[in-house]
PDB file of C-alpha atoms in Angstrom:
ATOM      1  CA  UNK A   1     101.107 104.879 116.375  1.00 55.00           C
ATOM      2  CA  UNK A   2     102.861 101.676 115.440  1.00 68.00           C
ATOM      3  CA  UNK A   3     101.510  98.412 114.057  1.00 78.00           C
ATOM      4  CA  UNK A   4     101.280  95.967 111.137  1.00 92.00           C
ATOM      5  CA  UNK A   5      99.342  96.476 107.940  1.00 94.00           C
ATOM      6  CA  UNK A   6      98.345  93.370 106.076  1.00 96.00           C
ATOM      7  CA  UNK A   7      97.881  93.746 102.291  1.00 97.00           C
ATOM      8  CA  UNK A   8      96.105  91.003 100.424  1.00 97.00           C
ATOM      9  CA  UNK A   9      95.087  92.018  96.959  1.00 97.00           C
ATOM     10  CA  UNK A  10      94.775  95.688  97.986  1.00 96.00           C
ATOM     11  CA  UNK A  11      94.661  98.285  95.226  1.00 96.00           C
ATOM     12  CA  UNK A  12      94.275 101.794  96.648  1.00 94.00           C
ATOM     13  CA  UNK A  13      94.168 105.176  94.919  1.00 95.00           C
ATOM     14  CA  UNK A  14      94.319 108.540  96.793  1.00 94.00           C
ATOM     15  CA  UNK A  15      94.572 112.207  95.959  1.00 88.00           C
ATOM     16  CA  UNK A  16      97.343 113.809  98.040  1.00 84.00           C
ATOM     17  CA  UNK A  17      97.248 111.155 100.742  1.00 85.00           C
ATOM     18  CA  UNK A  18      99.477 108.222 101.922  1.00 90.00           C
ATOM     19  CA  UNK A  19      99.667 105.086 103.904  1.00 93.00           C
ATOM     20  CA  UNK A  20     100.939 106.606 107.159  1.00 93.00           C
ATOM     21  CA  UNK A  21     102.218 105.720 110.593  1.00 92.00           C
ATOM     22  CA  UNK A  22     103.371 108.147 113.211  1.00 91.00           C
ATOM     23  CA  UNK A  23     105.763 105.542 114.627  1.00 92.00           C
ATOM     24  CA  UNK A  24     107.062 102.221 113.240  1.00 94.00           C
ATOM     25  CA  UNK A  25     105.168 100.651 110.342  1.00 95.00           C
ATOM     26  CA  UNK A  26     105.237  96.964 109.402  1.00 97.00           C
ATOM     27  CA  UNK A  27     103.650  96.028 106.108  1.00 97.00           C
ATOM     28  CA  UNK A  28     102.984  92.294 105.252  1.00 97.00           C
ATOM     29  CA  UNK A  29     102.327  91.897 101.569  1.00 97.00           C
ATOM     30  CA  UNK A  30     100.288  88.645 101.488  1.00 97.00           C
ATOM     31  CA  UNK A  31      99.419  88.877  97.817  1.00 98.00           C
ATOM     32  CA  UNK A  32     100.131  91.328  94.997  1.00 98.00           C
ATOM     33  CA  UNK A  33      98.953  94.817  96.070  1.00 98.00           C
ATOM     34  CA  UNK A  34      99.349  98.403  95.008  1.00 97.00           C
ATOM     35  CA  UNK A  35      98.943 102.019  96.214  1.00 97.00           C
ATOM     36  CA  UNK A  36      98.793 105.097  93.943  1.00 97.00           C
ATOM     37  CA  UNK A  37      98.762 108.741  95.072  1.00 96.00           C
ATOM     38  CA  UNK A  38      99.027 111.984  93.163  1.00 95.00           C
ATOM     39  CA  UNK A  39      98.394 115.641  93.527  1.00 92.00           C
ATOM     40  CA  UNK A  40      98.750 118.925  91.553  1.00 90.00           C
ATOM     41  CA  UNK A  41      99.086 120.964  94.698  1.00 89.00           C
ATOM     42  CA  UNK A  42     102.636 122.177  95.515  1.00 88.00           C
ATOM     43  CA  UNK A  43     104.025 120.434  98.552  1.00 91.00           C
ATOM     44  CA  UNK A  44     105.562 117.121  99.735  1.00 94.00           C
ATOM     45  CA  UNK A  45     103.759 113.953  98.586  1.00 96.00           C
ATOM     46  CA  UNK A  46     104.404 110.554 100.130  1.00 96.00           C
ATOM     47  CA  UNK A  47     103.272 107.083  98.971  1.00 97.00           C
ATOM     48  CA  UNK A  48     104.049 105.108 102.169  1.00 97.00           C
ATOM     49  CA  UNK A  49     105.532 106.907 105.227  1.00 95.00           C
ATOM     50  CA  UNK A  50     106.681 105.905 108.690  1.00 95.00           C
ATOM     51  CA  UNK A  51     107.018 109.395 110.080  1.00 92.00           C
ATOM     52  CA  UNK A  52     108.360 108.604 113.486  1.00 89.00           C
ATOM     53  CA  UNK A  53     110.056 105.290 113.165  1.00 93.00           C
ATOM     54  CA  UNK A  54     111.185 102.368 111.058  1.00 95.00           C
ATOM     55  CA  UNK A  55     109.392 100.890 108.001  1.00 97.00           C
ATOM     56  CA  UNK A  56     109.540  97.168 107.363  1.00 97.00           C
ATOM     57  CA  UNK A  57     107.929  95.659 104.195  1.00 97.00           C
ATOM     58  CA  UNK A  58     107.907  91.942 103.937  1.00 97.00           C
ATOM     59  CA  UNK A  59     105.905  89.061 102.410  1.00 97.00           C
ATOM     60  CA  UNK A  60     105.576  87.031  99.227  1.00 96.00           C
ATOM     61  CA  UNK A  61     103.339  89.350  97.278  1.00 97.00           C
ATOM     62  CA  UNK A  62     104.611  92.201  95.201  1.00 97.00           C
ATOM     63  CA  UNK A  63     103.960  95.748  96.420  1.00 98.00           C
ATOM     64  CA  UNK A  64     103.670  98.415  93.708  1.00 98.00           C
ATOM     65  CA  UNK A  65     103.764 102.112  94.887  1.00 98.00           C
ATOM     66  CA  UNK A  66     103.244 105.011  92.525  1.00 98.00           C
ATOM     67  CA  UNK A  67     103.513 108.747  93.552  1.00 97.00           C
ATOM     68  CA  UNK A  68     103.345 111.826  91.289  1.00 96.00           C
ATOM     69  CA  UNK A  69     103.416 115.340  92.603  1.00 95.00           C
ATOM     70  CA  UNK A  70     104.423 118.948  92.249  1.00 93.00           C
ATOM     71  CA  UNK A  71     106.785 119.346  95.210  1.00 93.00           C
ATOM     72  CA  UNK A  72     109.162 116.853  96.779  1.00 96.00           C
ATOM     73  CA  UNK A  73     107.926 113.331  95.979  1.00 97.00           C
ATOM     74  CA  UNK A  74     108.695 110.225  98.095  1.00 97.00           C
ATOM     75  CA  UNK A  75     107.537 106.739  97.151  1.00 98.00           C
ATOM     76  CA  UNK A  76     108.623 105.071 100.362  1.00 98.00           C
ATOM     77  CA  UNK A  77     109.908 107.100 103.325  1.00 97.00           C
ATOM     78  CA  UNK A  78     110.841 106.568 106.898  1.00 96.00           C
ATOM     79  CA  UNK A  79     112.444 108.553 109.630  1.00 95.00           C
ATOM     80  CA  UNK A  80     114.555 105.829 111.239  1.00 94.00           C
ATOM     81  CA  UNK A  81     115.255 103.310 108.498  1.00 95.00           C
ATOM     82  CA  UNK A  82     113.759 101.120 105.859  1.00 97.00           C
ATOM     83  CA  UNK A  83     113.946  97.286 105.501  1.00 97.00           C
ATOM     84  CA  UNK A  84     112.270  95.635 102.514  1.00 97.00           C
ATOM     85  CA  UNK A  85     112.387  91.905 101.647  1.00 97.00           C
ATOM     86  CA  UNK A  86     109.165  91.721  99.623  1.00 97.00           C
ATOM     87  CA  UNK A  87     109.125  92.083  95.835  1.00 97.00           C
ATOM     88  CA  UNK A  88     108.716  95.768  95.037  1.00 97.00           C
ATOM     89  CA  UNK A  89     108.100  98.241  92.230  1.00 98.00           C
ATOM     90  CA  UNK A  90     108.261 102.004  93.110  1.00 98.00           C
ATOM     91  CA  UNK A  91     107.565 104.706  90.580  1.00 98.00           C
ATOM     92  CA  UNK A  92     107.908 108.440  91.493  1.00 98.00           C
ATOM     93  CA  UNK A  93     107.655 111.433  89.279  1.00 96.00           C
ATOM     94  CA  UNK A  94     106.677 115.064  88.600  1.00 95.00           C
ATOM     95  CA  UNK A  95     103.515 116.338  87.029  1.00 91.00           C
ATOM     96  CA  UNK A  96     105.599 118.736  84.950  1.00 89.00           C
ATOM     97  CA  UNK A  97     109.320 118.466  84.066  1.00 87.00           C
ATOM     98  CA  UNK A  98     109.863 122.185  84.914  1.00 90.00           C
ATOM     99  CA  UNK A  99     108.656 121.840  88.575  1.00 92.00           C
ATOM    100  CA  UNK A 100     110.991 122.230  91.516  1.00 93.00           C
ATOM    101  CA  UNK A 101     111.344 119.539  94.207  1.00 94.00           C
ATOM    102  CA  UNK A 102     113.364 116.305  94.250  1.00 95.00           C
ATOM    103  CA  UNK A 103     111.848 112.796  93.791  1.00 97.00           C
ATOM    104  CA  UNK A 104     112.942 109.894  95.961  1.00 98.00           C
ATOM    105  CA  UNK A 105     111.998 106.208  95.260  1.00 98.00           C
ATOM    106  CA  UNK A 106     113.114 104.799  98.636  1.00 98.00           C
ATOM    107  CA  UNK A 107     114.114 107.370 101.360  1.00 98.00           C
ATOM    108  CA  UNK A 108     115.430 107.258 104.913  1.00 96.00           C
ATOM    109  CA  UNK A 109     116.087 110.302 106.981  1.00 94.00           C
ATOM    110  CA  UNK A 110     118.215 108.338 109.411  1.00 92.00           C
ATOM    111  CA  UNK A 111     118.999 104.691 110.279  1.00 92.00           C
ATOM    112  CA  UNK A 112     119.778 102.087 107.621  1.00 94.00           C
ATOM    113  CA  UNK A 113     118.264 100.986 104.450  1.00 96.00           C
ATOM    114  CA  UNK A 114     118.239  97.247 103.837  1.00 96.00           C
ATOM    115  CA  UNK A 115     116.985  95.856 100.529  1.00 96.00           C
ATOM    116  CA  UNK A 116     116.961  92.018 100.162  1.00 94.00           C
ATOM    117  CA  UNK A 117     114.144  91.346  97.714  1.00 83.00           C
ATOM    118  CA  UNK A 118     114.881  89.479  94.494  1.00 82.00           C
ATOM    119  CA  UNK A 119     112.502  91.541  92.343  1.00 91.00           C
ATOM    120  CA  UNK A 120     112.889  95.182  93.200  1.00 95.00           C
ATOM    121  CA  UNK A 121     112.544  98.145  90.720  1.00 96.00           C
ATOM    122  CA  UNK A 122     112.681 101.854  91.349  1.00 97.00           C
ATOM    123  CA  UNK A 123     111.741 104.305  88.621  1.00 97.00           C
ATOM    124  CA  UNK A 124     112.328 108.024  89.296  1.00 96.00           C
ATOM    125  CA  UNK A 125     111.487 110.785  86.841  1.00 95.00           C
ATOM    126  CA  UNK A 126     112.621 114.149  88.001  1.00 94.00           C
ATOM    127  CA  UNK A 127     111.663 117.787  87.176  1.00 93.00           C
ATOM    128  CA  UNK A 128     114.007 120.748  87.679  1.00 93.00           C
ATOM    129  CA  UNK A 129     115.719 119.134  90.687  1.00 93.00           C
ATOM    130  CA  UNK A 130     117.353 115.853  91.482  1.00 94.00           C
ATOM    131  CA  UNK A 131     115.885 112.365  90.987  1.00 96.00           C
ATOM    132  CA  UNK A 132     117.056 109.686  93.568  1.00 96.00           C
ATOM    133  CA  UNK A 133     116.471 105.998  93.400  1.00 96.00           C
ATOM    134  CA  UNK A 134     117.568 104.851  96.874  1.00 97.00           C
ATOM    135  CA  UNK A 135     118.587 107.784  99.194  1.00 96.00           C
ATOM    136  CA  UNK A 136     119.777 107.778 102.844  1.00 96.00           C
ATOM    137  CA  UNK A 137     119.930 111.327 104.172  1.00 93.00           C
ATOM    138  CA  UNK A 138     121.794 110.450 107.433  1.00 88.00           C
ATOM    139  CA  UNK A 139     124.918 112.653 107.679  1.00 76.00           C
ATOM    140  CA  UNK A 140     126.864 110.408 110.154  1.00 68.00           C
ATOM    141  CA  UNK A 141     127.687 106.790 110.400  1.00 56.00           C
ATOM    142  CA  UNK A 142     127.369 104.789 113.580  1.00 56.00           C
ATOM    143  CA  UNK A 143     128.263 101.059 113.314  1.00 54.00           C
ATOM    144  CA  UNK A 144     125.993 100.188 116.193  1.00 50.00           C
ATOM    145  CA  UNK A 145     122.902 101.706 114.581  1.00 60.00           C
ATOM    146  CA  UNK A 146     124.025 101.342 110.943  1.00 72.00           C
ATOM    147  CA  UNK A 147     123.048 105.045 110.572  1.00 86.00           C
ATOM    148  CA  UNK A 148     123.320 106.153 106.938  1.00 89.00           C
ATOM    149  CA  UNK A 149     124.165 102.653 105.595  1.00 92.00           C
ATOM    150  CA  UNK A 150     122.557 101.140 102.593  1.00 94.00           C
ATOM    151  CA  UNK A 151     122.816  97.256 102.292  1.00 94.00           C
ATOM    152  CA  UNK A 152     121.498  95.596  99.108  1.00 94.00           C
ATOM    153  CA  UNK A 153     121.272  91.915  98.293  1.00 91.00           C
ATOM    154  CA  UNK A 154     119.146  90.290  95.637  1.00 84.00           C
ATOM    155  CA  UNK A 155     118.212  92.189  92.476  1.00 90.00           C
ATOM    156  CA  UNK A 156     117.594  95.942  92.204  1.00 93.00           C
ATOM    157  CA  UNK A 157     116.877  97.832  88.972  1.00 94.00           C
ATOM    158  CA  UNK A 158     117.051 101.613  89.253  1.00 95.00           C
ATOM    159  CA  UNK A 159     115.923 103.753  86.346  1.00 94.00           C
ATOM    160  CA  UNK A 160     116.338 107.600  86.451  1.00 95.00           C
ATOM    161  CA  UNK A 161     115.288 110.104  83.930  1.00 93.00           C
ATOM    162  CA  UNK A 162     114.760 113.875  83.825  1.00 91.00           C
ATOM    163  CA  UNK A 163     115.926 115.751  86.850  1.00 87.00           C
ATOM    164  CA  UNK A 164     119.137 117.680  87.229  1.00 84.00           C
ATOM    165  CA  UNK A 165     122.775 116.761  86.542  1.00 79.00           C
ATOM    166  CA  UNK A 166     123.018 115.468  90.122  1.00 87.00           C
ATOM    167  CA  UNK A 167     120.638 112.472  89.828  1.00 93.00           C
ATOM    168  CA  UNK A 168     121.661 109.523  91.859  1.00 94.00           C
ATOM    169  CA  UNK A 169     120.680 105.865  91.588  1.00 93.00           C
ATOM    170  CA  UNK A 170     121.882 104.812  95.077  1.00 94.00           C
ATOM    171  CA  UNK A 171     123.180 107.569  97.440  1.00 94.00           C
ATOM    172  CA  UNK A 172     124.184 107.700 101.125  1.00 93.00           C
ATOM    173  CA  UNK A 173     125.157 111.026 102.706  1.00 90.00           C
ATOM    174  CA  UNK A 174     127.148 109.580 105.581  1.00 86.00           C
ATOM    175  CA  UNK A 175     127.197 105.760 105.591  1.00 88.00           C
ATOM    176  CA  UNK A 176     128.484 102.801 103.656  1.00 89.00           C
ATOM    177  CA  UNK A 177     126.801 101.239 100.608  1.00 91.00           C
ATOM    178  CA  UNK A 178     127.236  97.500 100.546  1.00 91.00           C
ATOM    179  CA  UNK A 179     126.283  95.305  97.647  1.00 90.00           C
ATOM    180  CA  UNK A 180     126.218  91.695  98.890  1.00 88.00           C
ATOM    181  CA  UNK A 181     125.881  89.151  96.096  1.00 80.00           C
ATOM    182  CA  UNK A 182     123.565  91.457  94.360  1.00 75.00           C
ATOM    183  CA  UNK A 183     122.687  92.455  90.797  1.00 72.00           C
ATOM    184  CA  UNK A 184     122.219  96.220  90.350  1.00 72.00           C
ATOM    185  CA  UNK A 185     121.187  97.642  87.083  1.00 68.00           C
TER     186      UNK A 185
END
């Protein structure tokens, strides 16, 4: 249920499917790779998901993740935190601008989000509900675990469009957001 996935020039396309681990997931991007998923069925859609643990994406290659759906859409999602140091481009969106369900570029249910890559972009196009670029849902902060925290260094560009009046580029529900020598657009 945990392991390392090595991507070396991988370009995958799936219909209503994801790169999934039931526990921790480590992804090493050895050369530029991509994963695209989409569905017209109503329901949650994930691009990359560590359902029971932490997600770590590293390497020198750039990872491009695209997810378009009709329910809640998640580009990158983890239950217990996300750490990304590889170059990254995440695009999430809706099939129709009138559809319900939020879109999340990078999402953590708990734990911390740490982004240290120098070439990271998140593009989120919402429907009738919120569009989030980087979102940590953890409600309480614990300094030992960094629960709810978002730490960003390097360069991050977040582009939001559509969605409701409550769109958020970078949002933590219970932790601290730290920008350490970073450029955020």
